[in-house]
Structures are given as C-alpha cells and as structure tokens.
Tab-separated table of C-alpha atoms in Angstrom:
chain	number	residue	atom	x	y	z
A	30	GLU	CA	-66.229	-18.224	-50.017
A	31	GLY	CA	-67.455	-14.683	-49.458
A	32	ASN	CA	-65.500	-13.999	-46.265
A	33	ILE	CA	-63.921	-10.547	-45.924
A	34	VAL	CA	-63.939	-9.830	-42.182
A	35	TYR	CA	-62.096	-13.060	-41.299
A	36	ASP	CA	-59.434	-14.717	-43.405
A	37	ASP	CA	-59.564	-18.369	-44.440
A	38	ASP	CA	-57.206	-19.621	-41.715
A	39	GLU	CA	-59.284	-18.064	-38.927
A	40	LEU	CA	-62.437	-19.718	-40.205
A	41	LEU	CA	-60.819	-23.091	-40.900
A	42	ASP	CA	-59.621	-23.195	-37.278
A	43	ARG	CA	-63.286	-23.255	-36.258
A	44	VAL	CA	-64.224	-26.073	-38.659
A	45	GLU	CA	-64.113	-29.637	-37.325
A	46	VAL	CA	-64.295	-31.448	-40.681
A	47	ALA	CA	-60.830	-31.948	-42.170
A	48	ALA	CA	-59.623	-33.098	-45.572
A	49	GLY	CA	-59.049	-36.836	-45.796
A	50	GLU	CA	-61.742	-37.763	-43.273
A	51	VAL	CA	-64.893	-39.717	-44.021
A	52	HIS	CA	-67.624	-37.279	-45.003
A	53	ASN	CA	-69.846	-36.411	-42.031
A	54	LYS	CA	-73.008	-34.613	-43.102
A	55	SER	CA	-74.158	-33.596	-39.620
A	56	GLN	CA	-70.710	-32.230	-38.701
A	57	VAL	CA	-70.617	-30.161	-41.892
A	58	GLU	CA	-73.917	-28.583	-40.867
A	59	GLU	CA	-72.634	-28.017	-37.319
A	60	ASP	CA	-69.533	-26.310	-38.726
A	61	ALA	CA	-71.724	-23.929	-40.727
A	62	THR	CA	-73.761	-23.142	-37.603
A	63	THR	CA	-70.563	-22.491	-35.627
A	64	LEU	CA	-69.251	-20.070	-38.249
A	65	GLU	CA	-72.611	-18.311	-38.417
A	66	GLU	CA	-72.751	-17.904	-34.635
A	67	ASP	CA	-69.177	-16.592	-34.582
A	68	TYR	CA	-70.151	-13.866	-37.021
A	69	GLN	CA	-73.271	-13.005	-35.046
A	70	ASP	CA	-71.283	-12.850	-31.809
A	71	SER	CA	-69.058	-10.306	-33.527
A	72	GLY	CA	-71.932	-8.008	-34.480
A	73	TYR	CA	-72.833	-9.381	-37.910
A	74	VAL	CA	-76.437	-10.081	-36.952
A	75	ASN	CA	-77.636	-11.158	-40.397
A	76	ALA	CA	-74.646	-13.315	-41.305
A	77	GLN	CA	-75.542	-16.533	-43.098
A	78	VAL	CA	-73.309	-19.523	-43.774
A	79	THR	CA	-74.519	-22.122	-46.257
A	80	PRO	CA	-72.571	-25.367	-46.732
A	81	ILE	CA	-72.424	-26.549	-50.343
A	82	VAL	CA	-71.313	-30.135	-50.943
A	83	THR	CA	-70.098	-31.254	-54.379
A	84	LEU	CA	-69.816	-35.021	-54.935
A	85	ASN	CA	-67.189	-36.605	-57.181
A	86	ARG	CA	-68.515	-40.133	-57.694
A	87	ASP	CA	-65.496	-41.379	-59.626
A	88	ALA	CA	-62.974	-40.289	-56.978
A	89	LYS	CA	-65.430	-41.063	-54.161
A	90	THR	CA	-64.748	-37.687	-52.608
A	91	THR	CA	-66.695	-34.601	-51.642
A	92	ARG	CA	-65.788	-30.929	-51.732
A	93	VAL	CA	-67.288	-28.828	-48.946
A	94	THR	CA	-67.628	-25.098	-49.505
A	95	HIS	CA	-69.026	-22.809	-46.817
A	96	LYS	CA	-70.641	-19.927	-48.661
A	97	ILE	CA	-70.679	-16.855	-46.410
A	98	ALA	CA	-72.881	-13.765	-46.590
A	99	GLU	CA	-71.439	-11.567	-43.845
A	100	GLY	CA	-74.032	-8.814	-43.851
A	101	VAL	CA	-73.581	-5.503	-42.021
A	102	LEU	CA	-71.863	-4.904	-38.688
A	103	ARG	CA	-74.491	-3.593	-36.274
A	104	TYR	CA	-74.388	-1.773	-32.960
A	105	ILE	CA	-77.044	-1.644	-30.243
A	106	ARG	CA	-79.096	1.527	-30.298
A	107	GLU	CA	-81.570	0.757	-27.504
A	108	ILE	CA	-82.528	-2.121	-25.190
A	109	LYS	CA	-86.270	-2.461	-24.625
A	110	ILE	CA	-88.127	-4.605	-22.083
A	111	ILE	CA	-91.783	-5.565	-22.483
A	112	GLY	CA	-94.191	-7.860	-20.667
A	113	ASN	CA	-93.037	-7.008	-17.129
A	114	GLU	CA	-96.153	-5.797	-15.360
A	115	LEU	CA	-94.775	-6.442	-11.850
A	116	THR	CA	-90.997	-6.562	-12.095
A	117	LYS	CA	-89.212	-3.213	-12.329
A	118	ASP	CA	-87.113	-2.510	-15.424
A	119	GLU	CA	-84.007	-1.937	-13.304
A	120	VAL	CA	-84.280	-5.435	-11.800
A	121	ILE	CA	-84.148	-6.898	-15.308
A	122	ARG	CA	-81.565	-4.498	-16.745
A	123	ARG	CA	-78.936	-5.362	-14.150
A	124	ARG	CA	-78.957	-8.900	-15.555
A	125	ILE	CA	-78.437	-7.780	-19.160
A	126	ALA	CA	-74.832	-8.091	-20.321
A	127	LEU	CA	-75.394	-5.913	-23.414
A	128	GLU	CA	-75.049	-2.124	-23.441
A	129	PRO	CA	-76.407	0.512	-25.849
A	130	GLY	CA	-73.676	1.775	-28.144
A	131	GLU	CA	-71.750	-1.496	-28.045
A	132	ARG	CA	-71.404	-3.929	-30.917
A	133	TYR	CA	-74.131	-6.564	-30.958
A	134	ASP	CA	-73.010	-9.857	-29.414
A	135	GLY	CA	-75.190	-12.949	-29.746
A	136	SER	CA	-73.386	-14.833	-26.958
A	137	LEU	CA	-73.996	-11.974	-24.490
A	138	LEU	CA	-77.639	-11.958	-25.543
A	139	GLU	CA	-77.984	-15.637	-24.601
A	140	LEU	CA	-76.056	-15.030	-21.366
A	141	SER	CA	-78.527	-12.272	-20.464
A	142	LYS	CA	-81.527	-14.518	-21.105
A	143	ARG	CA	-80.073	-17.271	-18.943
A	144	ALA	CA	-79.464	-14.777	-16.121
A	145	MET	CA	-83.117	-13.687	-16.312
A	146	ARG	CA	-84.384	-17.274	-16.233
A	147	ARG	CA	-82.275	-18.070	-13.178
A	148	THR	CA	-84.169	-15.459	-11.151
A	149	GLU	CA	-87.302	-17.631	-11.513
A	150	TYR	CA	-89.380	-14.445	-11.819
A	151	PHE	CA	-90.333	-15.341	-15.396
A	152	ASP	CA	-91.948	-18.339	-17.041
A	153	THR	CA	-90.604	-17.346	-20.461
A	154	VAL	CA	-87.865	-15.002	-21.720
A	155	ARG	CA	-87.755	-14.189	-25.438
A	156	SER	CA	-85.575	-11.836	-27.454
A	157	SER	CA	-85.861	-10.170	-30.839
A	158	LEU	CA	-84.110	-7.514	-32.894
A	159	ASP	CA	-85.682	-4.414	-34.383
A	160	PHE	CA	-83.600	-2.824	-37.114
A	161	ALA	CA	-83.953	0.946	-37.284
A	162	ASP	CA	-85.039	1.898	-40.799
A	163	ASP	CA	-83.173	5.186	-40.795
A	164	GLU	CA	-80.019	3.913	-39.050
A	165	GLU	CA	-78.495	1.077	-41.032
A	166	LEU	CA	-75.733	0.263	-38.531
A	167	PHE	CA	-77.976	0.059	-35.457
A	168	THR	CA	-80.502	-2.370	-34.045
A	169	ASP	CA	-82.786	-2.332	-31.019
A	170	VAL	CA	-82.719	-5.398	-28.760
A	171	ILE	CA	-86.101	-6.356	-27.277
A	172	PHE	CA	-86.576	-8.657	-24.302
A	173	ASP	CA	-90.139	-9.975	-23.952
A	174	VAL	CA	-90.905	-11.700	-20.640
A	175	ASP	CA	-93.862	-13.632	-19.243
A	176	GLU	CA	-93.924	-13.246	-15.485
A	177	GLY	CA	-94.514	-16.329	-13.356
A	178	LYS	CA	-95.550	-16.779	-9.758
A	179	GLN	CA	-93.727	-14.428	-7.411
A	180	GLY	CA	-93.489	-16.804	-4.448
A	181	ASN	CA	-95.095	-19.712	-2.654
A	182	PHE	CA	-96.919	-20.567	0.559
A	183	ASN	CA	-96.568	-23.886	2.385
A	184	PHE	CA	-98.224	-25.221	5.515
A	185	GLY	CA	-98.566	-28.496	7.334
A	186	ALA	CA	-99.293	-30.221	10.648
A	187	GLY	CA	-98.058	-33.297	12.443
A	188	PHE	CA	-97.378	-35.054	15.711
A	189	SER	CA	-94.085	-36.128	17.274
A	190	THR	CA	-93.148	-37.572	20.675
A	191	ASP	CA	-90.736	-34.675	21.286
A	192	GLU	CA	-92.967	-31.752	20.367
A	193	GLY	CA	-96.469	-33.170	20.519
A	194	LEU	CA	-99.052	-31.781	18.139
A	195	GLY	CA	-97.695	-28.987	15.989
A	196	GLY	CA	-97.822	-27.231	12.675
A	197	PHE	CA	-95.981	-24.794	10.480
A	198	SER	CA	-96.624	-22.242	7.769
A	199	GLU	CA	-94.062	-20.637	5.475
A	200	LEU	CA	-94.322	-17.709	3.062
A	201	ARG	CA	-91.536	-17.131	0.542
A	202	LEU	CA	-91.515	-14.248	-1.950
A	203	ASN	CA	-88.814	-14.284	-4.624
A	204	ASN	CA	-89.541	-10.879	-6.156
A	205	PHE	CA	-90.335	-8.826	-3.072
A	206	ASP	CA	-90.277	-5.029	-2.874
A	207	ALA	CA	-90.517	-3.486	0.586
A	208	THR	CA	-91.259	-0.038	-0.867
A	209	ASN	CA	-94.054	-1.072	-3.240
A	210	TRP	CA	-97.128	-0.863	-1.031
A	211	PRO	CA	-99.622	-2.562	-1.127
A	212	ASN	CA	-98.400	-5.135	-3.703
A	213	PHE	CA	-94.854	-5.548	-2.332
A	214	THR	CA	-93.620	-7.125	-5.591
A	215	GLY	CA	-91.242	-6.284	-8.419
A	216	GLY	CA	-88.077	-5.214	-6.595
A	217	GLY	CA	-86.064	-8.405	-6.893
A	218	GLN	CA	-85.731	-8.752	-3.113
A	219	GLN	CA	-86.133	-11.991	-1.154
A	220	LEU	CA	-88.541	-12.433	1.770
A	221	ALA	CA	-89.069	-15.583	3.836
A	222	LEU	CA	-91.375	-15.870	6.865
A	223	LYS	CA	-91.838	-19.088	8.789
A	224	LEU	CA	-94.077	-19.847	11.754
A	225	ASN	CA	-93.792	-23.014	13.857
A	226	ILE	CA	-96.408	-23.890	16.471
A	227	GLY	CA	-96.330	-26.877	18.846
A	228	ASN	CA	-97.164	-27.963	22.376
A	229	ARG	CA	-93.506	-27.541	23.323
A	230	ARG	CA	-92.456	-24.834	20.902
C-alpha cells in the first residue's frame, strides 16, 4: 500500500515471502528492509516501509501488508568532509562514488564508505544527511572521519649462521605526501624504507 513510484509487481519481485508458505516473521521484516533500501538507493531518502500483519485465527492464516511512505525524491547538493586534519580532501573525494547534482543513492554511499575504510587512513568513517531548508529536493551528504595512525615502524635483531649478528629497521607510511614538508602526510602516497645490517650484509 502507498506505492506510486513502483508498481505492485516490481515490489513483489523483491519480496521473499510468498502466499501459501509458513509465516516467517523475520523474513517479513527483512522484506520490508529490502524494499526500504531499494527506495533509498533510488533517491527516496526518507522512504519508510512498515510491515503490518493481520492474523486470521479461524483460517490459521496471516495477511502481510507492506505500508509504504515513499517521501520525496532528493538530489545531492553538496558533499562535505569533516574530521580530516591530515588527509587532503582530494584524497578522500576520489574514493566517493557520489556526485553533486546526481540523485541520492544509498548503495553508492555505502560503497564510498567501504572504499575509505580500505585505505586504512581512518579508524572510523561515518555519514549523515543535511537537508537544505530552502531547497526541498536537495540534501547535503556529510562524511565524518576519525584519522588513525598514518604508518608504522618495526625493528629487530638476530643471529644466523649465514649472516652472523644482524638487525633490521623498517618504516612504512600509508598516507605519505612528498610535498607536505615537514609533516609529509595527507597525500595518500605510499612510502616504505627498510634497512638491513649484518656482519655479511
């Protein structure tokens, strides 16, 4: 009920629960979540799908109705990044799959967050939406990041019959920036330096 953007057949294709099956409460809730996410992926940010179950005790059947409030189709006005004190905006933006002016897409938002986490520059990546009061069809997308350690340093020593007494040290920076003196961080570049010392090396 309440669907205008998509017709019944399109929505029923996304629902796993079918007539004649044993009632499955958790699957009904999953179906509602799936429909809600489909709407949000299509730009209907505030879409809500509420499953309503009516029980007929005499017939031992249930009627499942997904009540849909589609909301308003929204487009992205601006993408904002906060919390990045070291990492340059451009390093983050090239991992964002969303673009200003495009229709909001919840799946691309999650894809962007996963791409940011894979860099290992950030301990936490959060997102939120800021609806412009004077522009009903637009929303700002905000990415809030907590930066983590930018690299690591390892060292050790040992003895072997081939090399004798030796040691090593290794410096690895995951968010290096050769042009950012004297901090040399924030550019998304990779730097690895390794030093090996031994009696025969």
